Amino acid sequence: DMGAHDTYMHKEISEQADAVDRALRGRIDDRFSTVHLGGLNLDAREARGVRRVKILGCGTSYHAGQIGAQMIEELARIPSDAEPASEFRYRNPVVDPDTLYVAVSQSGETYDVLAAVQELKRKGARVLGLVNVVGSAIARETDGGIYVHAGPEVCVVSTKCFTNMVVSFALLALHLGRIRDLSVADGKRIIEGLRRLPEQITEILENEAEIKKLAELYADAKSMMFIGRVRGYPVAREASLKLKEVSYIHAEAYPASELKHGPLALIEPAMPTVAIVPDDDLLEKNRAAMEEIKARSGRILAVAHAEQEKADHTIVVPKNEPELDPILMGIPLQLLAYHTALTLGRDIDKPRNLAKSVTVE
Ligand code: M6R
């Protein structure tokens, strides 16, 4: 039931404050500035022995994994990366006993992810699941894991589940960090940041009327460029996928630092850029990239913590802890994709050629 909403996509975007609250509920341990993840099935000694983390997923779940890998590397100082599960399973990867594998999936039924899990298990690896659908195939095949508790997601285009996946990765990163090298103070700082998320999400969603206007303004684009750096880059990739899926506008995502190595040639007024510009130590670098785009008469829509004078428009989002900012910066871009699709009259909940869960190869 969509209630007062015209589409499931809109309903699911609007539910995110509650969804995040559910992901946090009962898991925070203030006494030790950490979290309890009941189903993880990885004791402290095993967790300290992890030398690498490899995250596997497809589509949006893969993008959540990219943010997750950065969080685990930053907070737990374990080298981590994400890879599309489909690529991983076809390249005969080295399966290393000291690597912790994490399979990410909303449905828990995506064939490429399931097949990667099965192959890893055959080779004796430890595989955790980060899954939304309780009791799904991937949840059953993995050794343990975290339910992301986003609630049912009906729209083919994933929104609230992405957000809850990233929050769940923050919990995993905090947990691993606190039994390794993360200080009490940093644990506390992250917990306080997590607690602020639901309210900040509500604040972002209250800006919908403004985002709708921006969507109408940019809906004539032939193609759109999405840029970000480090924490902002997977946010840009996910926002680009969201726009493509639901509006059918072509979009590219690049690290801002790569612009001058090629994609700058595409910049012209018909190809606007969405720039992810957090107020972090890369702010000046991001400003320089926006300047280069302006010099080629490209239009810029920035998502930032303060009005950006180099951009034509800025969507201002509330600031959290730098490690958690990616969770918030993607949310207005879900609304941008939704309103762009609405303006263009697209079939929002069931984009052409796509299925909610891809259970075939
Ligand atoms: O159910 P899963 O999370 O495993 O699905 C993975 C992808 O198929 C999924 O994220 C897809 O990219 C969505 N259409 C994204 O909106």
Tab-separated table of C-alpha atoms and ligand atoms in Angstrom:
chain	number	residue	atom	x	y	z
A	1	ASP	CA	0.000	0.000	0.000
A	2	MET	CA	1.483	3.342	-1.021
A	3	GLY	CA	-0.691	5.452	1.273
A	4	ALA	CA	-0.635	9.076	0.192
A	5	HIS	CA	2.246	8.563	-2.222
A	6	ASP	CA	1.922	8.350	-5.992
A	7	THR	CA	4.650	5.746	-6.347
A	8	TYR	CA	6.506	3.259	-4.177
A	9	MET	CA	9.712	5.094	-5.002
A	10	HIS	CA	8.376	8.236	-3.374
A	11	LYS	CA	7.022	6.311	-0.416
A	12	GLU	CA	10.307	4.502	0.111
A	13	ILE	CA	12.395	7.682	-0.162
A	14	SER	CA	10.104	9.289	2.412
A	15	GLU	CA	10.466	6.382	4.857
A	16	GLN	CA	14.204	6.673	5.303
A	17	ALA	CA	14.345	8.367	8.688
A	18	ASP	CA	12.321	5.500	10.190
A	19	ALA	CA	14.273	2.901	8.254
A	20	VAL	CA	17.593	4.187	9.592
A	21	ASP	CA	16.158	4.323	13.077
A	22	ARG	CA	15.251	0.628	12.722
A	23	ALA	CA	18.779	-0.251	11.593
A	24	LEU	CA	20.184	1.368	14.742
A	25	ARG	CA	17.609	0.164	17.236
A	26	GLY	CA	18.922	-2.143	19.941
A	27	ARG	CA	22.415	-2.214	18.480
A	28	ILE	CA	24.219	0.695	20.139
A	29	ASP	CA	26.298	0.029	23.229
A	30	ASP	CA	27.110	3.370	24.860
A	31	ARG	CA	29.085	1.833	27.679
A	32	PHE	CA	31.813	0.577	25.357
A	33	SER	CA	31.180	3.035	22.503
A	34	THR	CA	30.477	0.218	20.101
A	35	VAL	CA	27.596	-1.741	18.587
A	36	HIS	CA	26.226	-5.244	19.036
A	37	LEU	CA	25.519	-7.147	15.867
A	38	GLY	CA	23.760	-10.259	17.038
A	39	GLY	CA	23.934	-12.404	13.931
A	40	LEU	CA	27.491	-11.608	12.888
A	41	ASN	CA	28.888	-14.892	14.124
A	42	LEU	CA	32.449	-13.581	14.172
A	43	ASP	CA	34.124	-13.542	17.580
A	44	ALA	CA	36.627	-10.892	18.671
A	45	ARG	CA	39.640	-13.119	18.025
A	46	GLU	CA	38.454	-13.933	14.512
A	47	ALA	CA	37.707	-10.278	13.841
A	48	ARG	CA	41.221	-9.274	14.906
A	49	GLY	CA	42.656	-11.822	12.489
A	50	VAL	CA	40.964	-10.279	9.439
A	51	ARG	CA	43.608	-8.916	7.070
A	52	ARG	CA	41.390	-7.703	4.252
A	53	VAL	CA	37.715	-7.144	3.582
A	54	LYS	CA	36.217	-7.841	0.177
A	55	ILE	CA	32.653	-6.701	-0.451
A	56	LEU	CA	30.579	-8.210	-3.266
A	57	GLY	CA	27.269	-6.994	-4.666
A	58	CYS	CA	25.546	-5.782	-7.828
A	59	GLY	CA	24.165	-2.419	-8.910
A	60	THR	CA	23.131	-0.206	-6.040
A	61	SER	CA	24.246	-2.789	-3.505
A	62	TYR	CA	27.724	-2.712	-5.029
A	63	HIS	CA	27.767	1.072	-4.617
A	64	ALA	CA	26.728	0.704	-0.979
A	65	GLY	CA	29.630	-1.731	-0.694
A	66	GLN	CA	32.047	0.846	-2.089
A	67	ILE	CA	31.059	3.285	0.633
A	68	GLY	CA	31.212	0.433	3.147
A	69	ALA	CA	34.750	-0.459	2.102
A	70	GLN	CA	35.869	3.127	2.686
A	71	MET	CA	34.202	3.162	6.107
A	72	ILE	CA	35.835	-0.111	7.163
A	73	GLU	CA	39.212	1.035	5.929
A	74	GLU	CA	38.894	4.383	7.728
A	75	LEU	CA	37.407	3.234	11.006
A	76	ALA	CA	38.891	-0.243	11.382
A	77	ARG	CA	42.054	0.330	9.325
A	78	ILE	CA	41.591	-2.930	7.421
A	79	PRO	CA	42.370	-2.740	3.688
A	80	SER	CA	38.964	-3.082	2.026
A	81	ASP	CA	37.396	-2.906	-1.367
A	82	ALA	CA	34.189	-3.675	-3.200
A	83	GLU	CA	33.772	-5.463	-6.507
A	84	PRO	CA	30.736	-6.388	-8.607
A	85	ALA	CA	29.924	-9.977	-7.637
A	86	SER	CA	29.517	-10.894	-11.293
A	87	GLU	CA	33.052	-9.782	-12.142
A	88	PHE	CA	34.507	-11.489	-9.108
A	89	ARG	CA	33.037	-14.880	-9.880
A	90	TYR	CA	34.236	-14.996	-13.461
A	91	ARG	CA	37.853	-14.025	-12.892
A	92	ASN	CA	38.980	-16.977	-10.795
A	93	PRO	CA	39.971	-14.819	-7.821
A	94	VAL	CA	42.435	-15.871	-5.149
A	95	VAL	CA	40.356	-16.904	-2.151
A	96	ASP	CA	42.301	-15.950	0.916
A	97	PRO	CA	41.529	-17.384	4.386
A	98	ASP	CA	42.471	-14.087	6.098
A	99	THR	CA	40.008	-12.095	4.023
A	100	LEU	CA	36.523	-11.454	5.321
A	101	TYR	CA	34.021	-11.529	2.444
A	102	VAL	CA	30.759	-9.608	2.682
A	103	ALA	CA	27.890	-10.263	0.250
A	104	VAL	CA	25.479	-7.303	-0.022
A	105	SER	CA	21.974	-7.674	-1.390
A	106	GLN	CA	18.538	-6.195	-0.902
A	107	SER	CA	16.621	-9.231	-2.167
A	108	GLY	CA	19.133	-11.813	-1.013
A	109	GLU	CA	18.329	-13.650	-4.251
A	110	THR	CA	20.580	-12.010	-6.856
A	111	TYR	CA	22.089	-14.930	-8.720
A	112	ASP	CA	25.550	-13.490	-9.299
A	113	VAL	CA	25.918	-12.675	-5.614
A	114	LEU	CA	24.608	-16.063	-4.514
A	115	ALA	CA	26.936	-17.880	-6.926
A	116	ALA	CA	29.899	-15.854	-5.631
A	117	VAL	CA	28.955	-16.811	-2.049
A	118	GLN	CA	28.701	-20.488	-2.971
A	119	GLU	CA	32.062	-20.442	-4.724
A	120	LEU	CA	33.688	-18.731	-1.737
A	121	LYS	CA	32.198	-21.260	0.646
A	122	ARG	CA	33.435	-24.134	-1.469
A	123	LYS	CA	36.924	-22.696	-1.103
A	124	GLY	CA	36.636	-22.357	2.655
A	125	ALA	CA	36.239	-18.595	2.947
A	126	ARG	CA	34.359	-16.787	5.703
A	127	VAL	CA	31.399	-14.969	4.141
A	128	LEU	CA	29.032	-12.583	5.865
A	129	GLY	CA	25.774	-11.306	4.439
A	130	LEU	CA	24.480	-7.746	4.534
A	131	VAL	CA	20.950	-8.392	3.405
A	132	ASN	CA	17.482	-6.875	3.612
A	133	VAL	CA	15.119	-9.797	3.003
A	134	VAL	CA	15.086	-12.043	6.064
A	135	GLY	CA	15.579	-15.729	5.340
A	136	SER	CA	16.524	-15.150	1.680
A	137	ALA	CA	18.959	-17.412	-0.164
A	138	ILE	CA	22.038	-15.253	0.506
A	139	ALA	CA	21.070	-14.806	4.158
A	140	ARG	CA	20.860	-18.596	4.472
A	141	GLU	CA	24.080	-19.402	2.607
A	142	THR	CA	26.319	-16.986	4.500
A	143	ASP	CA	28.030	-17.786	7.816
A	144	GLY	CA	26.404	-14.862	9.565
A	145	GLY	CA	25.728	-11.234	8.914
A	146	ILE	CA	23.686	-8.119	9.405
A	147	TYR	CA	20.094	-7.559	8.442
A	148	VAL	CA	19.721	-4.007	7.195
A	149	HIS	CA	16.071	-3.715	8.328
A	150	ALA	CA	14.965	-1.340	5.574
A	151	GLY	CA	11.545	-3.003	5.466
A	152	PRO	CA	9.948	-4.151	2.214
A	153	GLU	CA	11.209	-2.322	-0.872
A	154	VAL	CA	8.792	-2.603	-3.796
A	155	CYS	CA	10.092	-0.077	-6.333
A	156	VAL	CA	12.585	-1.643	-8.760
A	157	VAL	CA	14.835	1.317	-8.056
A	158	SER	CA	16.500	0.896	-4.688
A	159	THR	CA	16.538	3.897	-2.342
A	160	LYS	CA	15.851	3.261	1.332
A	161	CYS	CA	17.620	-0.054	1.194
A	162	PHE	CA	20.767	1.621	-0.132
A	163	THR	CA	20.719	4.060	2.779
A	164	ASN	CA	20.224	1.288	5.315
A	165	MET	CA	22.996	-0.770	3.745
A	166	VAL	CA	25.412	2.100	4.153
A	167	VAL	CA	24.289	2.609	7.758
A	168	SER	CA	24.798	-1.120	8.366
A	169	PHE	CA	28.308	-0.882	6.955
A	170	ALA	CA	28.980	1.990	9.350
A	171	LEU	CA	27.907	-0.319	12.188
A	172	LEU	CA	30.189	-3.083	10.941
A	173	ALA	CA	33.091	-0.634	10.562
A	174	LEU	CA	32.524	0.684	14.077
A	175	HIS	CA	32.321	-2.831	15.499
A	176	LEU	CA	35.517	-3.957	13.771
A	177	GLY	CA	37.242	-0.693	14.654
A	178	ARG	CA	36.431	-0.936	18.356
A	179	ILE	CA	37.935	-4.407	18.738
A	180	ARG	CA	41.020	-3.293	16.838
A	181	ASP	CA	42.367	0.236	16.923
A	182	LEU	CA	39.497	2.734	17.072
A	183	SER	CA	39.542	4.941	20.204
A	184	VAL	CA	36.676	5.306	22.661
A	185	ALA	CA	36.413	8.958	21.653
A	186	ASP	CA	36.095	8.131	17.967
A	187	GLY	CA	33.607	5.367	18.730
A	188	LYS	CA	31.525	7.883	20.653
A	189	ARG	CA	31.798	10.449	17.889
A	190	ILE	CA	30.507	7.939	15.296
A	191	ILE	CA	27.678	6.781	17.571
A	192	GLU	CA	26.568	10.357	18.125
A	193	GLY	CA	26.716	10.901	14.373
A	194	LEU	CA	24.605	7.797	13.732
A	195	ARG	CA	22.016	9.016	16.215
A	196	ARG	CA	21.700	12.337	14.392
A	197	LEU	CA	20.964	10.682	11.034
A	198	PRO	CA	17.159	10.204	11.227
A	199	GLU	CA	16.577	13.852	12.107
A	200	GLN	CA	18.954	15.050	9.419
A	201	ILE	CA	17.262	12.825	6.844
A	202	THR	CA	13.929	14.397	7.758
A	203	GLU	CA	15.516	17.810	7.297
A	204	ILE	CA	16.736	16.861	3.793
A	205	LEU	CA	13.343	15.486	2.794
A	206	GLU	CA	11.658	18.694	3.896
A	207	ASN	CA	13.530	20.354	1.048
A	208	GLU	CA	11.620	18.385	-1.556
A	209	ALA	CA	9.861	21.371	-3.158
A	210	GLU	CA	13.192	22.987	-3.922
A	211	ILE	CA	14.657	19.751	-5.315
A	212	LYS	CA	11.571	19.318	-7.503
A	213	LYS	CA	12.186	22.763	-9.027
A	214	LEU	CA	15.793	21.892	-9.711
A	215	ALA	CA	14.758	18.602	-11.324
A	216	GLU	CA	12.430	20.502	-13.659
A	217	LEU	CA	15.250	22.878	-14.506
A	218	TYR	CA	17.717	20.124	-15.384
A	219	ALA	CA	15.294	17.650	-16.984
A	220	ASP	CA	16.165	18.924	-20.476
A	221	ALA	CA	19.730	17.587	-20.149
A	222	LYS	CA	20.833	15.128	-22.832
A	223	SER	CA	23.307	13.650	-20.456
A	224	MET	CA	24.576	14.407	-16.977
A	225	MET	CA	27.975	14.171	-15.342
A	226	PHE	CA	28.263	13.197	-11.666
A	227	ILE	CA	31.512	13.899	-9.868
A	228	GLY	CA	32.916	13.400	-6.392
A	229	ARG	CA	36.165	12.558	-4.690
A	230	VAL	CA	36.965	9.689	-2.312
A	231	ARG	CA	33.866	9.590	-0.050
A	232	GLY	CA	31.884	11.547	-2.616
A	233	TYR	CA	32.738	9.302	-5.552
A	234	PRO	CA	30.536	6.280	-4.768
A	235	VAL	CA	27.764	8.760	-3.915
A	236	ALA	CA	28.178	10.186	-7.428
A	237	ARG	CA	28.100	6.697	-8.949
A	238	GLU	CA	24.927	5.742	-7.148
A	239	ALA	CA	23.224	9.043	-8.014
A	240	SER	CA	24.173	8.544	-11.651
A	241	LEU	CA	22.712	5.005	-11.674
A	242	LYS	CA	19.520	6.264	-10.011
A	243	LEU	CA	19.028	8.957	-12.658
A	244	LYS	CA	19.694	6.526	-15.533
A	245	GLU	CA	17.347	3.835	-14.233
A	246	VAL	CA	14.368	5.979	-13.542
A	247	SER	CA	14.590	8.919	-16.002
A	248	TYR	CA	16.502	7.237	-18.889
A	249	ILE	CA	18.776	10.278	-19.081
A	250	HIS	CA	22.275	9.156	-19.827
A	251	ALA	CA	24.672	9.844	-16.981
A	252	GLU	CA	28.336	9.332	-16.239
A	253	ALA	CA	30.065	9.262	-12.891
A	254	TYR	CA	33.717	10.170	-12.528
A	255	PRO	CA	36.095	10.996	-9.734
A	256	ALA	CA	36.479	14.793	-9.978
A	257	SER	CA	40.225	14.247	-10.198
A	258	GLU	CA	39.814	12.286	-13.464
A	259	LEU	CA	37.964	15.061	-15.317
A	260	LYS	CA	41.034	16.499	-16.933
A	261	HIS	CA	42.116	13.061	-18.128
A	262	GLY	CA	39.288	12.899	-20.634
A	263	PRO	CA	35.675	13.532	-19.612
A	264	LEU	CA	36.193	17.310	-19.559
A	265	ALA	CA	35.873	17.072	-23.354
A	266	LEU	CA	32.166	16.315	-22.880
A	267	ILE	CA	31.384	19.426	-20.878
A	268	GLU	CA	29.020	21.875	-22.581
A	269	PRO	CA	25.735	23.516	-21.532
A	270	ALA	CA	23.695	20.458	-22.616
A	271	MET	CA	25.665	18.282	-20.189
A	272	PRO	CA	25.224	19.608	-16.662
A	273	THR	CA	27.293	18.320	-13.758
A	274	VAL	CA	26.140	17.234	-10.326
A	275	ALA	CA	29.053	17.751	-7.943
A	276	ILE	CA	29.261	16.112	-4.514
A	277	VAL	CA	31.103	18.674	-2.421
A	278	PRO	CA	31.341	17.795	1.276
A	279	ASP	CA	32.972	20.255	3.615
A	280	ASP	CA	36.026	18.072	4.169
A	281	ASP	CA	39.736	18.298	3.406
A	282	LEU	CA	39.026	17.924	-0.320
A	283	LEU	CA	36.772	20.983	-0.502
A	284	GLU	CA	39.353	23.175	-2.258
A	285	LYS	CA	40.081	20.443	-4.789
A	286	ASN	CA	36.376	20.108	-5.526
A	287	ARG	CA	36.056	23.860	-5.937
A	288	ALA	CA	38.883	23.801	-8.465
A	289	ALA	CA	37.070	21.081	-10.435
A	290	MET	CA	33.889	23.168	-10.467
A	291	GLU	CA	35.905	26.117	-11.753
A	292	GLU	CA	37.219	24.024	-14.637
A	293	ILE	CA	33.677	23.037	-15.545
A	294	LYS	CA	32.449	26.626	-15.386
A	295	ALA	CA	35.306	27.692	-17.659
A	296	ARG	CA	33.822	25.305	-20.291
A	297	SER	CA	30.352	26.808	-19.747
A	298	GLY	CA	29.027	23.720	-17.981
A	299	ARG	CA	26.095	24.097	-15.610
A	300	ILE	CA	26.678	22.831	-12.066
A	301	LEU	CA	24.332	21.574	-9.385
A	302	ALA	CA	26.276	21.039	-6.165
A	303	VAL	CA	25.296	18.934	-3.170
A	304	ALA	CA	27.219	20.498	-0.326
A	305	HIS	CA	27.237	21.558	3.302
A	306	ALA	CA	27.085	25.239	2.344
A	307	GLU	CA	26.124	27.295	-0.699
A	308	GLN	CA	28.806	26.886	-3.405
A	309	GLU	CA	29.590	30.081	-5.227
A	310	LYS	CA	31.097	28.218	-8.204
A	311	ALA	CA	27.876	26.256	-8.745
A	312	ASP	CA	24.718	27.469	-10.473
A	313	HIS	CA	22.628	25.817	-7.762
A	314	THR	CA	23.399	24.180	-4.442
A	315	ILE	CA	21.383	21.670	-2.468
A	316	VAL	CA	22.572	22.226	1.081
A	317	VAL	CA	22.552	19.146	3.303
A	318	PRO	CA	23.223	18.993	7.048
A	319	LYS	CA	26.724	18.011	8.084
A	320	ASN	CA	27.426	14.906	10.109
A	321	GLU	CA	30.764	13.247	10.881
A	322	PRO	CA	32.928	13.128	7.735
A	323	GLU	CA	32.833	9.303	7.632
A	324	LEU	CA	29.013	9.357	7.707
A	325	ASP	CA	28.408	12.251	5.311
A	326	PRO	CA	28.023	9.938	2.270
A	327	ILE	CA	24.866	8.522	3.880
A	328	LEU	CA	23.184	11.923	3.725
A	329	MET	CA	24.573	13.341	0.488
A	330	GLY	CA	22.890	10.746	-1.723
A	331	ILE	CA	19.377	11.344	-0.400
A	332	PRO	CA	18.549	14.619	-2.206
A	333	LEU	CA	19.778	12.978	-5.411
A	334	GLN	CA	17.220	10.195	-5.036
A	335	LEU	CA	14.595	12.936	-5.012
A	336	LEU	CA	16.272	14.613	-7.979
A	337	ALA	CA	16.074	11.339	-9.968
A	338	TYR	CA	12.463	10.818	-8.902
A	339	HIS	CA	11.313	14.326	-9.871
A	340	THR	CA	13.230	14.224	-13.141
A	341	ALA	CA	11.449	10.970	-14.026
A	342	LEU	CA	8.120	12.450	-12.962
A	343	THR	CA	8.706	15.522	-15.155
A	344	LEU	CA	9.535	13.257	-18.093
A	345	GLY	CA	6.489	11.036	-17.471
A	346	ARG	CA	8.427	7.837	-16.843
A	347	ASP	CA	7.143	4.574	-15.370
A	348	ILE	CA	8.840	5.218	-12.038
A	349	ASP	CA	8.256	2.007	-10.094
A	350	LYS	CA	8.912	-0.267	-13.077
A	351	PRO	CA	11.522	1.207	-15.386
A	352	ARG	CA	11.701	-0.456	-18.803
A	353	ASN	CA	13.920	-3.535	-19.160
A	354	LEU	CA	14.558	-3.901	-15.416
A	355	ALA	CA	13.458	-6.393	-12.753
A	356	LYS	CA	13.480	-6.012	-8.981
A	357	SER	CA	15.581	-9.072	-8.435
A	358	VAL	CA	17.851	-10.575	-11.005
A	359	THR	CA	17.765	-14.285	-10.299
A	360	VAL	CA	19.274	-15.333	-13.620
A	361	GLU	CA	22.835	-15.067	-14.950
B	1	M6R	O1	18.609	-7.343	-4.539
B	1	M6R	P1	19.985	-6.840	-4.788
B	1	M6R	O2	20.410	-5.764	-3.852
B	1	M6R	O3	21.001	-7.950	-4.804
B	1	M6R	O4	19.958	-6.229	-6.248
B	1	M6R	C1	21.112	-5.762	-6.867
B	1	M6R	C2	20.806	-4.909	-8.070
B	1	M6R	O5	20.124	-5.655	-9.050
B	1	M6R	C3	19.994	-3.674	-7.694
B	1	M6R	O6	20.628	-2.890	-6.740
B	1	M6R	C4	19.707	-2.807	-8.943
B	1	M6R	O7	20.898	-2.187	-9.383
B	1	M6R	C5	18.610	-1.791	-8.624
B	1	M6R	N1	17.725	-1.668	-9.744
B	1	M6R	C6	19.156	-0.443	-8.249
B	1	M6R	O8	18.217	0.554	-8.109
